[in-house]
Amino acid sequence: MTKPTLPKGTRDFSAAEIEKREYIIKVLRKHFVLYGFAPLETPSFENLSTLTGKYGEEGDRLIFKILNSGEFKKDISAEDLEQKSSAEIAPKISEKALRYDLTVPFARYVVMNRNEISIPFKRFQIQPVWRADRPQKGRYREFYQCDADIVGSQSILQELELIKLYDDCFAELGLAVDIHINHRKILSGLAEVAGIEDKLIAFTVALDKLDKVGSEKVIAEWLEKGIAEDAISVLTPLLDNTDGHEQLKTLKKLLAKSEIGSAGIEELEFILQSMDELGLSQANLIPDFKLARGLEYYTGAILEVKARDQDMGSIGGGGRYDDLTGIFGLKDMPGVGISFGLDRIYLVLETLDLFPKDIEDMPKILFMNFGSAEALQSLKLAAQLRMAGLAAEVYPEEARMKKQFSYADKGKFSHAVMMGAEEMQKGEISVKNMKSGKQDTILQSELQHYLQENSSF
Amino acid sequence: MTKPTLPKGTRDFSAAEIEKREYIIKVLRKHFVLYGFAPLETPSFENLSTLTGKYGEEGDRLIFKILNSGEFKKDISAEDLEQKSSAEIAPKISEKALRYDLTVPFARYVVMNRNEISIPFKRFQIQPVWRADRPQKGRYREFYQCDADIVGSQSILQELELIKLYDDCFAELGLAVDIHINHRKILSGLAEVAGIEDKLIAFTVALDKLDKVGSEKVIAEWLEKGIAEDAISVLTPLLDNTDGHEQLKTLKKLLAKSEIGSAGIEELEFILQSMDELGLSQANLIPDFKLARGLEYYTGAILEVKARDQDMGSIGGGGRYDDLTGIFGLKDMPGVGISFGLDRIYLVLETLDLFPKDIEDMPKILFMNFGSAEALQSLKLAAQLRMAGLAAEVYPEEARMKKQFSYADKGKFSHAVMMGAEEMQKGEISVKNMKSGKQDTILQSELQHYLQENSSF
């Protein structure tokens, strides 16, 4: 028999990891609720037709498809095998697919329930998604997304609220962050004044790499993509390594002649000024005109969060999109949303040692097993401790003390409790603090009180 | 564009449903932890080879298989299409499959981590599983399982603890339950004394239907399956509708000559007597010799939980199995575990109106929008309320009051807060209780205090 393995890019989570992940999720959920977002959960798989065509060609390839149950064979012919590609055959034998993100299922939900939900509709969703990506450090085939979105309102107040929501969440996690902000209309305006509206994507994709590769390589890529020298000379203010607030002033002048560009500047300035007035508790809000994540998708503000003290890339992102549900035929449903990257936030908190120390330090009591009569009495005492909220278990076998203590050590028990025949008769019990080694013999009736008083918690 | 739909047998969960489901999960998790179980999470998909052959032929058919990414086509030939069945072709183009239960992934985890875990290993796991079953009322293709298992110990103390764990969980949920208990060795002993050891499965499968179909039909099925009249005459005490404790006395005599049967009686009596001594807070523990769930699998005690006041079938089940990890080549890993049926528990609590009334009744405040200056000031006040743990949001647009109030109603806001230009200038604000209709005008600085004092929560 071959030893079992895990599928590539997947993980088991043990207790310690789950407790830390749940700590993060609990913080996010708390603030989502405080901001008026309601939870939503959608099924792990959707109809394949719901997902295909929503993530671009590359995305379509990365969707995990579920093989039809039963006689799928009848739906492919020898001709199909000969003439068609795997991508063309797949939809014939696969009707369902695993969720690729939380946004498309959310859009599907809004369309299906448009008569029941109240608009603006604010939902948060914390669920796993699956992508057939090549696994690498920090990139998995199954991972959690944590999204908060508002649909049905064009009010820019939402942007203010979402920035503040980021601030509140990361402040409670103890993590100093920079929130980078850009505006799609500014990028469009720049393309307009440079006369390269038709090259907007190539222009921004190269620009997005500025921090990594430097300005020379960005210019080289622009040239390669057919952006002319005179257009590039217009765009050079973007390549300065100056402060975002300074750049904003330069771009405001540059974009004065572009209607869309000026609109972008105006919205961005309103957001920056309002946030100044409202105040952020620890996050910095930084204009960053390189930022272009998901440009095909966003139509207004674009946000990206980075940890200030740890280079981990983006730990969150979002923005405004004007047409969430158009893909399903429901028009006029503008939205704005943000997402938290659970895995990366976890890595940052771990690296910076920011997880609370008491997560794993709950009191936990092990009753040593001295035989069946003592064990039964121990079960009774354990039941009383649990009623008082103390985790307790009885070692199941009358094994050697060394073995039982080794279990107590490995299982991170705070106390080992011993009651042999003599102690049982006298109504007594011995309690050993597993950290300090201190041991006391007390009355059984005092056990709960003793543990509550003598815990280092 | 066709309207999007949900795949058959799947569900979206809205806020109200999620809150109720999480209430149940929170209760289970609390007690799992108090009993010393640690959480485990495994990936949604496993290697197909990990799952196939573990659930019988029917189970294999119901496993959702994931189509290989990329060029899966190369792995099937025209000959395959002609000569092989879909079931034979599937493994060629599908390496992974969705989790069918939590037990096999748990066994896989134990085998892979056998050198790290401490034995006995107590884990709980609350995750969705997927089955390509025909959907029907109460049966879904995606549903949650909630399992607690202990592996690595043969001690019968575990059975006592698990029965008490059921009792604690259902007591906190306010649900009166009967815990039915049987023992695999008693069923084996009965087959022995009736001389039908080779028909154990047919014997118990028919017996299991006694409550539904009556004794005549059970006997008819026995006869049909080749169980002879004289064997049936030995088994008739099972068909009495007498109390389980009475039946136990009869069976004890009947099984005196069977070594395995007597061993089963002895263990069952020990469990019943010990539970009498330890005490159950509300559950009844009932010997039930018809009970035979998953007989191929269980080797000792067999448990099934039913709601006392609502006929919903099994809402939980479990038992002892002597060889969890043998399927992966790791011998001598006995285990015992119980499972909670989340969907059915939900239905029972809903039907009996047992969900706590305050689940949905959190205070939630809506700031009405009277224009941009007022809205900005509202954002500030909302931020203060959130700091104090009160959920608050600002209506995003300066819409008609009627529309804003309709949103407050639909969204189950507890209070609507109004601040027009005049009130803002005076530092005042009006608060309307959405339930009572009562409205007060107070100082903005008193808002938080007022809401905390005047909430019906």
Coordinates of C-alpha atoms in Angstrom, one line a residue, chain B residues 180-332:
Chain B
H180 CA -29.8 4.8 21.3
I181 CA -27.0 2.4 22.0
N182 CA -26.1 -1.1 20.7
H183 CA -23.0 -3.2 20.5
R184 CA -21.6 -4.8 17.4
K185 CA -20.6 -7.9 19.5
I186 CA -24.2 -8.4 20.6
L187 CA -25.3 -8.5 17.0
S188 CA -22.5 -10.9 16.1
G189 CA -23.4 -13.0 19.1
L190 CA -27.0 -13.2 18.0
A191 CA -26.0 -14.2 14.6
E192 CA -23.8 -16.9 16.2
V193 CA -26.6 -18.4 18.4
A194 CA -29.0 -18.3 15.5
G195 CA -26.4 -20.0 13.3
I196 CA -26.5 -17.3 10.7
E197 CA -23.0 -15.8 11.0
D198 CA -22.7 -15.7 7.2
K199 CA -25.9 -13.6 7.0
L200 CA -25.0 -11.0 9.7
I201 CA -25.5 -8.0 7.3
A202 CA -28.8 -9.2 5.8
F203 CA -30.0 -9.9 9.3
T204 CA -29.2 -6.5 10.7
V205 CA -30.2 -4.5 7.6
A206 CA -33.7 -5.9 7.8
L207 CA -33.8 -5.5 11.6
D208 CA -32.9 -1.9 11.4
K209 CA -36.2 -1.2 9.6
L210 CA -38.3 -2.7 12.4
D211 CA -39.7 0.7 13.6
K212 CA -40.7 1.7 10.1
V213 CA -42.1 -1.5 8.6
G214 CA -43.2 -3.7 11.6
S215 CA -42.1 -7.1 12.6
E216 CA -44.0 -9.0 9.9
K217 CA -42.1 -7.4 7.1
V218 CA -38.8 -7.8 8.9
I219 CA -39.5 -11.5 9.2
A220 CA -40.5 -11.6 5.5
E221 CA -37.2 -10.0 4.5
W222 CA -35.2 -12.4 6.7
L223 CA -36.9 -15.3 5.0
E224 CA -36.3 -13.9 1.6
K225 CA -32.6 -13.5 2.4
G226 CA -32.4 -17.1 3.3
I227 CA -32.6 -17.0 7.1
A228 CA -34.3 -20.2 8.2
E229 CA -37.5 -20.4 10.3
D230 CA -35.6 -21.9 13.3
A231 CA -33.0 -19.2 13.2
I232 CA -35.8 -16.6 13.2
S233 CA -37.5 -18.2 16.2
V234 CA -34.2 -17.6 18.1
L235 CA -34.2 -14.0 17.1
T236 CA -37.8 -13.2 18.0
P237 CA -37.0 -11.5 21.3
L238 CA -35.5 -8.7 19.2
L239 CA -38.9 -8.0 17.6
D240 CA -40.7 -7.4 20.9
N241 CA -41.6 -3.8 21.4
T242 CA -40.5 -4.1 25.0
D243 CA -38.2 -1.7 26.8
G244 CA -34.6 -1.9 25.9
H245 CA -33.5 -2.6 29.4
E246 CA -35.9 -5.5 29.6
Q247 CA -34.7 -6.8 26.3
L248 CA -31.1 -6.6 27.6
K249 CA -32.0 -9.1 30.3
T250 CA -33.5 -11.6 27.8
L251 CA -30.6 -11.2 25.4
K252 CA -28.1 -11.7 28.3
K253 CA -29.5 -15.2 28.9
L254 CA -29.8 -16.0 25.2
L255 CA -26.2 -14.9 24.6
A256 CA -24.7 -16.7 27.7
K257 CA -23.4 -19.5 25.4
S258 CA -21.7 -17.0 22.9
E259 CA -18.3 -15.7 23.9
I260 CA -18.5 -12.7 21.6
G261 CA -22.1 -12.0 22.5
S262 CA -21.4 -12.1 26.3
A263 CA -18.5 -9.8 25.8
G264 CA -20.8 -7.3 24.0
I265 CA -23.4 -7.6 26.8
E266 CA -20.7 -7.0 29.4
E267 CA -19.4 -3.9 27.7
L268 CA -22.9 -2.5 27.2
E269 CA -23.8 -3.1 30.8
F270 CA -20.7 -1.4 31.9
I271 CA -21.5 1.6 29.8
L272 CA -25.1 1.8 31.1
Q273 CA -24.1 1.4 34.7
S274 CA -21.3 3.9 34.5
M275 CA -23.5 6.4 32.8
D276 CA -26.1 5.9 35.5
E277 CA -23.5 6.7 38.1
L278 CA -22.0 9.6 36.2
G279 CA -25.4 11.0 35.3
L280 CA -26.7 12.6 32.2
S281 CA -28.3 16.1 32.4
Q282 CA -31.1 15.5 30.0
A283 CA -30.4 12.8 27.4
N284 CA -31.9 9.3 27.9
L285 CA -29.5 6.5 27.1
I286 CA -31.6 3.6 25.6
P287 CA -30.4 0.1 24.7
D288 CA -31.7 -0.5 21.2
F289 CA -30.7 -3.8 19.6
K290 CA -32.1 -3.0 16.2
L291 CA -29.4 -0.3 15.8
A292 CA -26.8 -1.4 13.2
R293 CA -25.6 1.8 11.4
G294 CA -22.4 1.2 9.4
L295 CA -21.9 -2.3 10.6
E296 CA -19.1 -3.1 8.2
Y297 CA -17.2 -0.4 10.0
Y298 CA -18.1 -0.4 13.7
T299 CA -16.6 -3.1 16.0
G300 CA -17.9 -2.1 19.4
A301 CA -20.5 0.3 20.7
I302 CA -22.8 1.8 18.2
L303 CA -24.6 5.1 19.0
E304 CA -27.5 7.0 17.4
V305 CA -29.1 10.2 18.6
K306 CA -32.8 11.2 17.9
A307 CA -34.7 14.2 19.0
R308 CA -37.4 13.2 21.5
D309 CA -40.0 15.7 20.4
Q310 CA -39.6 15.7 16.7
D311 CA -39.4 12.8 14.3
M312 CA -36.4 13.8 12.2
G313 CA -34.5 10.5 12.0
S314 CA -30.9 10.4 13.3
I315 CA -29.4 13.8 14.3
G316 CA -26.1 12.2 15.3
G317 CA -24.3 8.8 15.3
G318 CA -21.1 7.1 16.0
G319 CA -19.3 4.2 17.5
R320 CA -16.1 2.3 18.0
Y321 CA -14.1 1.0 15.1
D322 CA -11.0 -1.0 15.6
D323 CA -9.1 -0.2 12.5
L324 CA -9.3 3.3 11.2
T325 CA -6.0 3.6 9.4
G326 CA -5.5 0.0 8.2
I327 CA -6.8 1.2 4.8
F328 CA -3.5 3.2 4.6
G329 CA -1.3 0.4 5.9
L330 CA -1.0 1.6 9.5
K331 CA -2.2 -1.1 11.8
D332 CA -3.3 -1.1 15.5

